[in-house]
Coordinates of C-alpha atoms in Angstrom, one line a residue:
Chain A
M1 CA 5.9 3.4 15.8
P2 CA 6.2 4.5 19.5
S3 CA 8.7 2.2 21.3
E4 CA 6.2 1.7 24.2
A5 CA 3.8 0.2 21.7
K6 CA 6.6 -1.9 20.3
Q7 CA 7.3 -3.2 23.8
K8 CA 3.7 -4.1 24.2
M9 CA 3.9 -6.2 21.1
I10 CA 6.2 -8.7 22.7
Q11 CA 3.7 -11.4 23.2
S12 CA 3.4 -14.3 25.5
R13 CA 4.1 -17.5 23.6
R14 CA 1.7 -19.7 25.4
R15 CA -1.6 -18.5 24.1
P16 CA -2.3 -18.2 20.4
L17 CA -1.4 -14.8 18.9
I18 CA -4.2 -13.4 16.9
L19 CA -4.0 -10.5 14.5
V20 CA -7.2 -8.5 13.9
T21 CA -8.1 -6.0 11.2
N22 CA -11.1 -4.8 9.2
D23 CA -12.1 -2.4 6.4
D24 CA -14.8 -0.4 8.2
G25 CA -12.1 1.3 10.3
I26 CA -10.9 0.8 13.8
T27 CA -13.8 2.6 15.4
A28 CA -16.5 0.4 13.8
P29 CA -18.6 -1.7 16.1
G30 CA -17.8 -4.9 14.1
I31 CA -14.0 -4.9 14.9
R32 CA -14.8 -4.3 18.6
A33 CA -17.0 -7.4 18.6
L34 CA -14.4 -9.4 16.8
T35 CA -11.6 -8.2 19.1
K36 CA -13.7 -9.2 22.1
A37 CA -14.3 -12.6 20.7
M38 CA -10.6 -13.2 19.9
D39 CA -9.6 -11.9 23.3
A40 CA -11.2 -15.0 24.8
L41 CA -9.1 -17.2 22.6
G42 CA -5.6 -15.7 22.8
D43 CA -3.4 -12.7 22.8
V44 CA -4.8 -10.1 20.4
V45 CA -3.1 -7.4 18.3
V46 CA -5.3 -5.1 16.3
V47 CA -3.8 -3.2 13.3
A48 CA -6.7 -1.6 11.4
P49 CA -7.4 1.4 9.2
A50 CA -7.9 4.7 10.9
D51 CA -10.8 5.4 8.5
E52 CA -13.4 3.4 6.6
Q53 CA -11.9 1.6 3.6
S54 CA -14.9 -0.3 2.1
A55 CA -14.7 -1.6 -1.4
V56 CA -11.0 -0.9 -1.6
G57 CA -10.4 -4.5 -2.7
H58 CA -6.8 -5.6 -2.6
S59 CA -5.3 -2.1 -3.0
I60 CA -2.0 -1.2 -1.3
T61 CA -0.6 2.2 -0.6
L62 CA 2.5 3.0 -2.7
D63 CA 2.2 6.8 -3.4
R64 CA 2.1 8.1 0.1
P65 CA 3.7 7.2 3.5
I66 CA 1.8 5.2 6.1
R67 CA 1.4 6.5 9.6
V68 CA 0.8 4.4 12.7
K69 CA -1.0 5.6 15.9
D70 CA -1.8 3.9 19.2
Y71 CA -5.5 3.3 19.7
N72 CA -7.3 2.2 22.8
F73 CA -10.7 0.4 22.6
G74 CA -11.4 1.4 26.2
G75 CA -13.6 -0.4 28.7
E76 CA -13.2 -4.2 28.9
L77 CA -10.8 -4.1 25.9
S78 CA -8.5 -1.4 27.2
H79 CA -5.7 -4.0 27.7
V80 CA -5.7 -4.9 24.0
H81 CA -2.8 -3.7 21.9
A82 CA -4.3 -1.7 19.0
L83 CA -2.8 0.4 16.3
A84 CA -4.7 2.6 13.8
I85 CA -2.9 3.2 10.4
T86 CA -3.5 5.5 7.5
G87 CA -3.8 2.8 4.9
T88 CA -5.9 0.0 3.4
P89 CA -6.7 -3.3 5.0
C90 CA -3.9 -4.9 2.9
D91 CA -1.5 -2.3 4.2
C92 CA -2.5 -3.2 7.7
M93 CA -1.6 -6.9 7.2
K94 CA 1.7 -6.2 5.5
L95 CA 2.8 -3.6 8.1
A96 CA 1.6 -5.7 11.0
L97 CA 3.3 -8.9 9.8
H98 CA 6.6 -7.4 8.6
E99 CA 7.1 -4.4 10.8
L100 CA 4.9 -4.1 13.8
M101 CA 4.7 -7.7 15.3
H102 CA 7.6 -9.5 16.8
R103 CA 6.4 -12.9 15.9
K104 CA 4.2 -14.5 13.3
P105 CA 0.6 -14.7 14.5
D106 CA -1.1 -18.1 14.7
L107 CA -4.3 -16.7 13.1
A108 CA -5.4 -13.5 11.3
V109 CA -9.0 -12.4 11.3
S110 CA -10.8 -9.5 9.5
G111 CA -14.1 -8.0 10.2
I112 CA -16.8 -8.2 11.4
N113 CA -17.8 -6.4 8.3
M114 CA -21.1 -4.4 8.3
G115 CA -22.8 -6.1 5.4
S116 CA -22.4 -9.5 3.8
N117 CA -19.5 -10.4 1.4
I118 CA -21.1 -13.0 -0.8
A119 CA -21.2 -14.1 -4.4
I120 CA -19.3 -11.8 -6.8
N121 CA -18.8 -9.2 -4.0
V122 CA -15.8 -11.3 -2.8
I123 CA -13.7 -9.5 -5.4
Y124 CA -14.5 -6.0 -4.1
S125 CA -14.3 -6.7 -0.4
G126 CA -11.5 -5.1 1.6
T127 CA -12.5 -7.4 4.5
I128 CA -11.7 -10.5 2.4
S129 CA -8.7 -8.9 0.8
A130 CA -7.1 -8.3 4.2
A131 CA -7.6 -12.0 5.1
T132 CA -6.3 -13.0 1.7
E133 CA -3.1 -10.9 2.2
S134 CA -2.3 -12.7 5.5
S135 CA -3.1 -16.0 3.9
V136 CA -0.6 -15.2 1.1
N137 CA 1.9 -14.6 3.9
G138 CA 1.3 -18.2 5.2
I139 CA -1.0 -17.4 8.1
D140 CA -4.4 -19.1 8.6
S141 CA -6.9 -16.4 8.0
I142 CA -10.7 -15.8 8.2
A143 CA -12.9 -12.9 7.1
F144 CA -16.1 -12.3 9.0
S145 CA -19.2 -10.4 7.7
L146 CA -22.6 -9.7 9.2
D147 CA -25.5 -9.7 6.8
S148 CA -26.7 -6.3 7.9
K149 CA -26.1 -2.6 7.1
D150 CA -28.0 -1.4 10.1
P151 CA -25.6 0.8 12.2
N152 CA -27.3 -0.5 15.3
A153 CA -27.0 -4.2 14.3
D154 CA -26.2 -6.7 17.1
F155 CA -22.7 -8.0 16.5
I156 CA -22.8 -10.4 19.6
P157 CA -24.1 -13.5 17.8
A158 CA -21.6 -12.9 15.0
G159 CA -18.8 -12.5 17.5
N160 CA -19.8 -15.8 19.2
Y161 CA -19.7 -17.6 15.8
A162 CA -16.4 -15.9 15.0
K163 CA -15.0 -17.5 18.1
I164 CA -16.3 -20.9 17.2
I165 CA -14.9 -20.8 13.7
A166 CA -11.5 -19.3 14.8
Q167 CA -11.2 -22.0 17.4
K168 CA -11.8 -24.7 14.8
V169 CA -9.2 -23.2 12.5
L170 CA -6.7 -22.9 15.3
R171 CA -7.1 -26.6 16.0
S172 CA -7.4 -27.9 12.5
Q173 CA -5.2 -25.8 10.2
L174 CA -6.4 -24.7 6.8
P175 CA -5.2 -26.2 3.5
T176 CA -2.4 -24.2 1.8
G177 CA -3.6 -21.3 -0.3
V178 CA -7.1 -21.2 1.2
V179 CA -8.7 -18.4 3.2
L180 CA -12.1 -18.7 4.8
S181 CA -14.9 -16.2 4.4
A182 CA -17.7 -16.5 6.9
N183 CA -21.0 -14.7 6.5
I184 CA -23.3 -14.6 9.5
P185 CA -27.1 -13.9 9.3
A186 CA -28.3 -10.9 11.3
I187 CA -30.8 -12.8 13.4
P188 CA -31.0 -13.7 17.1
E189 CA -28.4 -16.3 18.0
H190 CA -30.9 -19.0 19.0
E191 CA -32.4 -18.8 15.5
I192 CA -29.1 -19.5 13.8
N193 CA -29.3 -23.1 12.4
G194 CA -25.5 -23.9 12.5
I195 CA -22.5 -23.6 10.1
Q196 CA -22.6 -24.6 6.5
V197 CA -19.6 -24.9 4.1
T198 CA -20.6 -23.2 0.8
R199 CA -19.5 -21.9 -2.6
Q200 CA -19.9 -18.4 -4.0
A201 CA -23.3 -18.0 -5.7
R202 CA -23.4 -16.9 -9.3
S203 CA -24.5 -13.3 -9.4
R204 CA -24.3 -10.1 -11.3
W205 CA -24.4 -6.5 -10.3
Q206 CA -27.2 -4.5 -12.0
E207 CA -25.1 -1.4 -12.3
G208 CA -26.3 2.1 -12.2
F209 CA -24.9 5.6 -11.9
V210 CA -26.7 8.6 -10.7
G211 CA -25.7 11.7 -12.7
R212 CA -25.9 15.1 -11.0
T213 CA -24.9 18.6 -11.8
D214 CA -22.8 20.7 -9.4
P215 CA -23.2 24.4 -8.6
S216 CA -20.7 25.2 -11.4
N217 CA -22.9 23.3 -13.9
K218 CA -20.5 20.4 -14.2
Q219 CA -21.8 16.9 -14.3
Y220 CA -20.6 14.2 -11.9
Y221 CA -21.7 10.6 -11.1
W222 CA -22.4 8.5 -8.0
Y223 CA -22.1 4.8 -8.3
R224 CA -24.9 2.6 -7.1
G225 CA -26.0 -0.9 -8.1
V226 CA -28.1 -3.8 -7.1
L227 CA -26.8 -7.3 -6.7
N228 CA -28.8 -9.9 -8.6
I229 CA -28.3 -13.5 -7.4
L230 CA -28.6 -15.9 -10.4
D231 CA -28.2 -19.1 -8.4
D232 CA -30.6 -20.5 -5.7
S233 CA -28.8 -23.7 -5.0
P234 CA -28.7 -24.5 -1.2
D235 CA -24.9 -24.9 -1.2
T236 CA -24.3 -21.2 -2.0
D237 CA -23.1 -18.6 0.4
N238 CA -26.2 -16.4 -0.3
Q239 CA -28.8 -19.2 0.2
S240 CA -27.1 -20.5 3.3
V241 CA -27.3 -17.1 5.0
E242 CA -30.9 -16.7 3.8
D243 CA -31.7 -20.1 5.3
G244 CA -30.4 -18.9 8.7
Y245 CA -27.0 -20.6 8.6
V246 CA -23.5 -19.2 9.1
S247 CA -21.9 -19.7 5.7
V248 CA -18.2 -20.6 5.5
T249 CA -16.7 -20.4 2.0
P250 CA -13.1 -21.5 1.3
L251 CA -11.5 -19.1 -1.2
Q252 CA -8.3 -19.4 -3.1
Y253 CA -6.0 -16.6 -4.3
D254 CA -4.5 -18.5 -7.2
R255 CA -6.7 -17.2 -10.0
T256 CA -5.3 -19.4 -12.7
S257 CA -8.2 -21.1 -14.5
Y258 CA -6.6 -24.6 -14.7
G259 CA -9.6 -26.1 -16.5
C260 CA -9.1 -23.6 -19.3
L261 CA -5.4 -24.1 -19.9
D262 CA -5.9 -27.0 -22.3
V263 CA -8.6 -25.3 -24.2
L264 CA -6.5 -22.2 -24.8
R265 CA -3.5 -24.3 -25.8
T266 CA -5.6 -25.7 -28.7
W267 CA -6.0 -22.2 -30.1
R268 CA -3.7 -21.7 -33.0
W269 CA -2.3 -18.4 -31.8
A270 CA 0.1 -18.0 -34.7
D271 CA -2.8 -17.9 -37.2
A272 CA -3.9 -14.6 -35.7
K273 CA -0.9 -13.1 -37.4
D274 CA -2.5 -13.2 -40.8
Q275 CA -4.3 -9.9 -41.3
S276 CA -7.4 -11.2 -43.1
F277 CA -9.5 -10.3 -40.1
L278 CA -8.8 -6.7 -40.7
K279 CA -11.0 -5.2 -43.4
Chain R
M1 CA -20.9 13.8 -19.7
P2 CA -20.9 16.4 -22.5
S3 CA -23.6 15.6 -25.0
E4 CA -21.1 16.1 -27.9
A5 CA -19.0 13.3 -26.5
K6 CA -22.1 11.2 -26.0
Q7 CA -22.9 11.7 -29.7
K8 CA -19.4 10.5 -30.6
M9 CA -20.1 7.3 -28.7
I10 CA -22.8 6.2 -31.2
Q11 CA -20.7 3.6 -32.8
S12 CA -20.8 2.0 -36.2
R13 CA -22.0 -1.6 -35.9
R14 CA -19.9 -3.1 -38.7
R15 CA -16.5 -3.1 -37.0
P16 CA -15.9 -4.6 -33.6
L17 CA -16.4 -2.1 -30.8
I18 CA -13.4 -2.2 -28.4
L19 CA -13.2 -0.6 -24.9
V20 CA -9.8 0.4 -23.7
T21 CA -8.6 1.3 -20.2
N22 CA -5.5 1.0 -18.0
D23 CA -4.3 1.7 -14.5
D24 CA -1.3 3.9 -15.3
G25 CA -3.6 6.8 -16.3
I26 CA -4.7 8.0 -19.7
T27 CA -1.5 9.9 -20.4
A28 CA 0.7 6.8 -20.0
P29 CA 2.6 5.6 -23.1
G30 CA 1.2 2.0 -22.7
I31 CA -2.4 3.0 -23.3
R32 CA -1.5 5.0 -26.3
A33 CA 0.2 1.9 -27.8
L34 CA -2.8 -0.3 -26.9
T35 CA -5.2 2.2 -28.4
K36 CA -3.2 2.4 -31.6
A37 CA -3.2 -1.4 -31.8
M38 CA -6.9 -1.7 -31.2
D39 CA -7.6 1.1 -33.7
A40 CA -6.4 -1.2 -36.4
L41 CA -9.0 -3.8 -35.4
G42 CA -12.2 -1.9 -34.8
D43 CA -13.9 1.2 -33.3
V44 CA -12.2 2.2 -30.1
V45 CA -13.6 3.9 -27.1
V46 CA -11.1 4.8 -24.3
V47 CA -12.3 5.3 -20.7
A48 CA -9.3 5.5 -18.4
P49 CA -8.3 7.0 -15.1
A50 CA -7.1 10.7 -15.3
D51 CA -4.3 9.8 -12.9
E52 CA -2.1 6.8 -12.2
Q53 CA -3.9 4.1 -10.2
S54 CA -1.3 1.4 -9.8
A55 CA -1.9 -1.3 -7.1
V56 CA -5.4 -0.2 -6.5
G57 CA -6.6 -3.8 -7.1
H58 CA -10.3 -4.2 -7.5
S59 CA -11.3 -1.0 -5.7
I60 CA -14.3 1.0 -6.6
T61 CA -15.2 4.6 -5.7
L62 CA -18.2 4.9 -3.4
D63 CA -17.3 7.8 -1.1
R64 CA -16.9 10.6 -3.7
P65 CA -18.5 11.5 -7.0
I66 CA -16.8 10.5 -10.3
R67 CA -16.1 13.1 -13.0
V68 CA -15.7 12.6 -16.7
K69 CA -13.7 14.7 -19.1
D70 CA -13.0 14.6 -22.8
Y71 CA -9.5 13.6 -23.7
N72 CA -7.7 13.8 -27.0
F73 CA -4.7 11.6 -27.8
G74 CA -3.7 13.9 -30.6
G75 CA -1.7 13.0 -33.7
E76 CA -2.6 9.8 -35.5
L77 CA -5.1 9.0 -32.7
S78 CA -7.0 12.3 -32.6
H79 CA -10.1 10.6 -34.1
V80 CA -10.3 8.2 -31.1
H81 CA -13.2 8.8 -28.6
A82 CA -11.4 9.1 -25.2
L83 CA -12.6 10.1 -21.8
A84 CA -10.6 10.6 -18.6
I85 CA -12.4 9.9 -15.3
T86 CA -11.5 10.6 -11.7
G87 CA -11.7 7.1 -10.5
T88 CA -10.2 3.6 -10.5
P89 CA -9.8 1.2 -13.4
C90 CA -12.9 -0.7 -12.1
D91 CA -14.8 2.5 -12.0
C92 CA -13.8 3.1 -15.6
M93 CA -15.2 -0.2 -16.8
K94 CA -18.5 0.2 -14.8
L95 CA -19.1 3.7 -15.9
A96 CA -18.2 2.9 -19.6
L97 CA -20.4 -0.1 -19.8
H98 CA -23.4 1.2 -17.9
E99 CA -23.4 4.9 -18.6
L100 CA -21.1 6.1 -21.3
M101 CA -21.3 3.6 -24.1
H102 CA -24.4 3.1 -26.2
R103 CA -23.8 -0.5 -26.9
K104 CA -22.0 -3.5 -25.3
P105 CA -18.4 -3.7 -26.6
D106 CA -17.2 -6.8 -28.4
L107 CA -14.0 -6.7 -26.4
A108 CA -12.5 -4.9 -23.5
V109 CA -8.7 -4.5 -23.1
S110 CA -6.6 -3.0 -20.3
G111 CA -3.0 -1.8 -20.4
I112 CA -0.4 -1.9 -21.6
N113 CA 0.8 -1.8 -18.1
M114 CA 4.3 -0.5 -17.4
G115 CA 5.6 -3.6 -15.5
S116 CA 4.6 -7.2 -15.6
N117 CA 1.7 -8.6 -13.7
I118 CA 2.7 -12.2 -13.0
A119 CA 2.5 -14.7 -10.1
I120 CA 0.9 -13.4 -6.9
N121 CA 0.9 -9.8 -8.3
V122 CA -2.3 -10.7 -10.2
I123 CA -4.2 -9.9 -7.0
Y124 CA -2.9 -6.4 -6.6
S125 CA -3.0 -5.3 -10.3
G126 CA -5.4 -2.6 -11.3
T127 CA -4.8 -3.5 -14.9
I128 CA -6.1 -7.1 -14.4
S129 CA -8.9 -5.9 -12.1
A130 CA -10.2 -3.7 -14.9
A131 CA -10.3 -6.6 -17.3
T132 CA -11.8 -8.8 -14.6
E133 CA -14.6 -6.2 -14.1
S134 CA -15.6 -6.2 -17.8
S135 CA -15.4 -10.0 -17.8
V136 CA -17.8 -10.1 -14.9
N137 CA -20.1 -8.0 -17.1
G138 CA -20.0 -10.7 -19.8
I139 CA -17.5 -9.1 -22.1
D140 CA -14.4 -10.9 -23.4
S141 CA -11.5 -9.1 -21.8
I142 CA -7.7 -9.1 -21.9
A143 CA -5.1 -7.4 -19.7
F144 CA -1.7 -6.5 -21.2
S145 CA 1.5 -5.9 -19.3
L146 CA 5.0 -5.1 -20.5
D147 CA 7.8 -6.6 -18.5
S148 CA 9.6 -3.2 -18.0
K149 CA 9.5 -0.3 -15.6
D150 CA 11.7 1.8 -17.9
P151 CA 9.8 5.1 -18.7
N152 CA 11.4 5.0 -22.2
A153 CA 10.4 1.4 -22.9
D154 CA 9.4 0.5 -26.4
F155 CA 5.7 -0.4 -26.4
I156 CA 5.5 -1.2 -30.1
P157 CA 6.2 -4.9 -30.0
A158 CA 3.8 -5.3 -27.1
G159 CA 1.2 -3.4 -29.1
N160 CA 1.7 -5.7 -32.0
Y161 CA 1.2 -8.8 -29.8
A162 CA -1.8 -7.1 -28.2
K163 CA -3.3 -6.9 -31.7
I164 CA -2.6 -10.6 -32.4
I165 CA -4.1 -11.7 -29.1
A166 CA -7.1 -9.4 -29.3
Q167 CA -7.8 -10.6 -32.9
K168 CA -7.7 -14.3 -31.7
V169 CA -10.1 -13.5 -28.9
L170 CA -12.5 -11.6 -31.2
R171 CA -12.6 -14.7 -33.4
S172 CA -12.7 -17.4 -30.8
Q173 CA -14.6 -16.2 -27.8
L174 CA -13.3 -16.9 -24.3
P175 CA -14.9 -19.5 -22.0
T176 CA -17.4 -18.0 -19.5
G177 CA -15.9 -16.6 -16.4
V178 CA -12.4 -16.4 -17.8
V179 CA -10.2 -13.3 -18.5
L180 CA -6.8 -13.3 -20.1
S181 CA -3.7 -11.7 -18.7
A182 CA -0.9 -11.3 -21.3
N183 CA 2.7 -10.5 -20.2
I184 CA 5.0 -9.4 -22.9
P185 CA 8.8 -9.5 -22.6
A186 CA 10.6 -6.1 -23.1
I187 CA 12.9 -7.3 -26.0
P188 CA 13.0 -6.5 -29.7
E189 CA 10.1 -8.0 -31.6
H190 CA 12.2 -10.4 -33.7
E191 CA 13.6 -11.9 -30.5
I192 CA 10.1 -12.8 -29.2
N193 CA 9.7 -16.6 -29.5
G194 CA 5.9 -16.7 -29.8
I195 CA 2.9 -17.0 -27.5
Q196 CA 2.6 -19.5 -24.6
V197 CA -0.4 -20.4 -22.4
T198 CA 0.7 -20.4 -18.8
R199 CA -0.3 -20.6 -15.2
Q200 CA 0.6 -18.2 -12.3
A201 CA 4.0 -19.0 -10.8
R202 CA 4.1 -19.7 -7.1
S203 CA 5.7 -16.7 -5.4
R204 CA 6.0 -14.7 -2.3
W205 CA 6.7 -11.0 -1.7
Q206 CA 9.6 -10.5 0.6
E207 CA 8.0 -7.5 2.3
G208 CA 9.7 -4.6 3.8
F209 CA 8.9 -1.1 5.0
V210 CA 11.3 1.8 5.2
G211 CA 10.7 3.8 8.4
R212 CA 11.4 7.5 8.4
T213 CA 11.0 10.5 10.7
D214 CA 9.3 13.6 9.5
P215 CA 10.4 17.2 10.4
S216 CA 7.9 17.1 13.3
N217 CA 9.7 14.1 14.6
K218 CA 6.8 11.7 13.8
Q219 CA 7.5 8.3 12.2
Y220 CA 6.1 7.1 8.9
Y221 CA 6.6 4.2 6.6
W222 CA 7.1 3.6 2.9
Y223 CA 6.2 0.2 1.6
R224 CA 8.7 -1.7 -0.5
G225 CA 9.1 -5.3 -1.3
V226 CA 10.8 -7.8 -3.5
L227 CA 9.0 -10.6 -5.4
N228 CA 10.5 -14.0 -4.9
I229 CA 9.5 -16.6 -7.5
L230 CA 9.3 -20.0 -5.9
D231 CA 8.6 -21.9 -9.1
D232 CA 10.8 -22.4 -12.1
S233 CA 8.5 -24.7 -14.1
P234 CA 8.4 -23.7 -17.8
D235 CA 4.6 -23.5 -17.9
T236 CA 4.5 -20.5 -15.5
D237 CA 3.9 -16.9 -16.5
N238 CA 7.2 -15.8 -15.0
Q239 CA 9.4 -18.4 -16.8
S240 CA 7.6 -17.9 -20.1
V241 CA 8.4 -14.2 -20.2
E242 CA 12.0 -14.9 -19.0
D243 CA 12.3 -17.4 -21.9
G244 CA 11.3 -14.7 -24.4
Y245 CA 7.6 -15.7 -24.9
V246 CA 4.5 -13.7 -24.6
S247 CA 2.7 -15.3 -21.7
V248 CA -1.1 -15.7 -21.8
T249 CA -2.7 -16.8 -18.5
P250 CA -6.4 -17.6 -18.2
L251 CA -7.7 -16.2 -14.9
Q252 CA -11.0 -16.8 -13.2
Y253 CA -12.9 -14.5 -10.9
D254 CA -14.8 -17.2 -9.0
R255 CA -12.5 -17.6 -6.0
T256 CA -14.3 -20.6 -4.4
S257 CA -11.8 -23.3 -3.7
Y258 CA -13.9 -26.2 -4.9
G259 CA -11.2 -28.8 -4.1
C260 CA -11.4 -27.7 -0.5
L261 CA -15.2 -27.9 0.0
D262 CA -15.3 -31.5 0.8
V263 CA -12.3 -31.3 3.2
L264 CA -14.0 -28.5 5.2
R265 CA -17.3 -30.4 5.2
T266 CA -15.6 -33.2 7.1
W267 CA -14.6 -30.8 9.9
R268 CA -16.9 -31.2 12.9
W269 CA -17.8 -27.6 13.2
A270 CA -20.2 -28.1 16.1
D271 CA -17.5 -29.6 18.2
A272 CA -15.8 -26.2 18.4
K273 CA -18.6 -25.0 20.6
D274 CA -17.1 -26.8 23.6
Q275 CA -14.9 -24.4 25.4
S276 CA -12.1 -26.8 26.4
F277 CA -9.7 -25.0 24.0
L278 CA -9.9 -22.0 26.2
K279 CA -7.6 -22.2 29.2

């Protein structure tokens, strides 16, 4: 990392220090909108992937080195300290927190993702994984996603709601082990009905693959799928966004199914040793 | 996919049909041991990454096509239908379930991973993500990991315990939304004390990066870190393995923090709209 950039990282201690990342890459419109929103709340450091990293989930880079480059958003954000790295959203958080920043941030935010991250999609989302990673590191963290895949989508209302939610978290502190995922409807700001606290909707991907043949006559597949929501309860992330609310879902990273521990303990595991099941 | 291989996939319906994958790649010793163990229980189909995919988490491949190639384990496993794919463990499960297999398997297993997947490491593990993916698709699923990074580790005891656990699940059916993660100690089989149902230990990575300079005088980073266990309760995955037990942890993929919903609903979100927080 250039020492000049390292110098820049010495932050003032009076304003909140906010770390920003995403999974669409540092040049995406959503991270610009989020950076602008956070710039109004505190001192901002951006450490984001150089390239798009959608659907990378919680992957980390172990098999190749990670490089860091200065980045400048230009215009009204040219004062913001930004670094582009050759890695995943989780790499960004790890590298920022343990190598690039000179003190622990007060808040970490990820997004604003182009496309919602609701229901089962939570487990695939690089945006949410980045926020999870900083939460694991003891930092209050929020993932933001806009419910639109339109490259010309207006991120300004989402940025304004990101500011409101971030401000609330800076004031109130999140419970331990919990990260927030906010999904914002892609509608004009005056049509947004407010903020709702939700749970993940039950859903299932209707998977599909498109098989094609290359010029050498070898077959290959493209993944595609359609998300089916199996749950129309008004307290779900999906329904909330459909109803014109900003959905805020608390997510935990402890995946232990506590409710299931006792059930499994009643299973007589040793019995399985008898081979009668085998024909 | 070659039509000959497709033909091979038409499975007998009398024995359980078991799908096998991993994240260390199809040539790793652990998947061979797991395939051998499952071959004693039913008809086995292996769909695994062509190359190592450790720490890829729940990533899926969207930006490039996926290719499928026949693979033969040789020797005593030369009759097993195996396919190597150019993708992640999650891709393997999606492609197997929705394109390559002609009926839904009765069980999906992933591993045997070289190295344990305990405590917070659950969120990074490709082995567990693969089993989670098949569980999301409604199939009873188990991830297996051996607590050793030794390339010459003995996978036979782990394979035998994989058989016991798989047999139990085939008989008993898992609760909805729950996948099992089994961690097996790397000790002689007669020293293993039995099977324990556990929860994830609280832990934290003590992160670190090694900064180096390349021949062009540019800096780059390698990730490294040390896992600190912050929890020595005997009901944890980590302690159980240390005590010589096979640890079986039920994991859920719904990440909603239900306990936190009510707390967050008491937050007065609208208040955050006032700008007094800004200096």
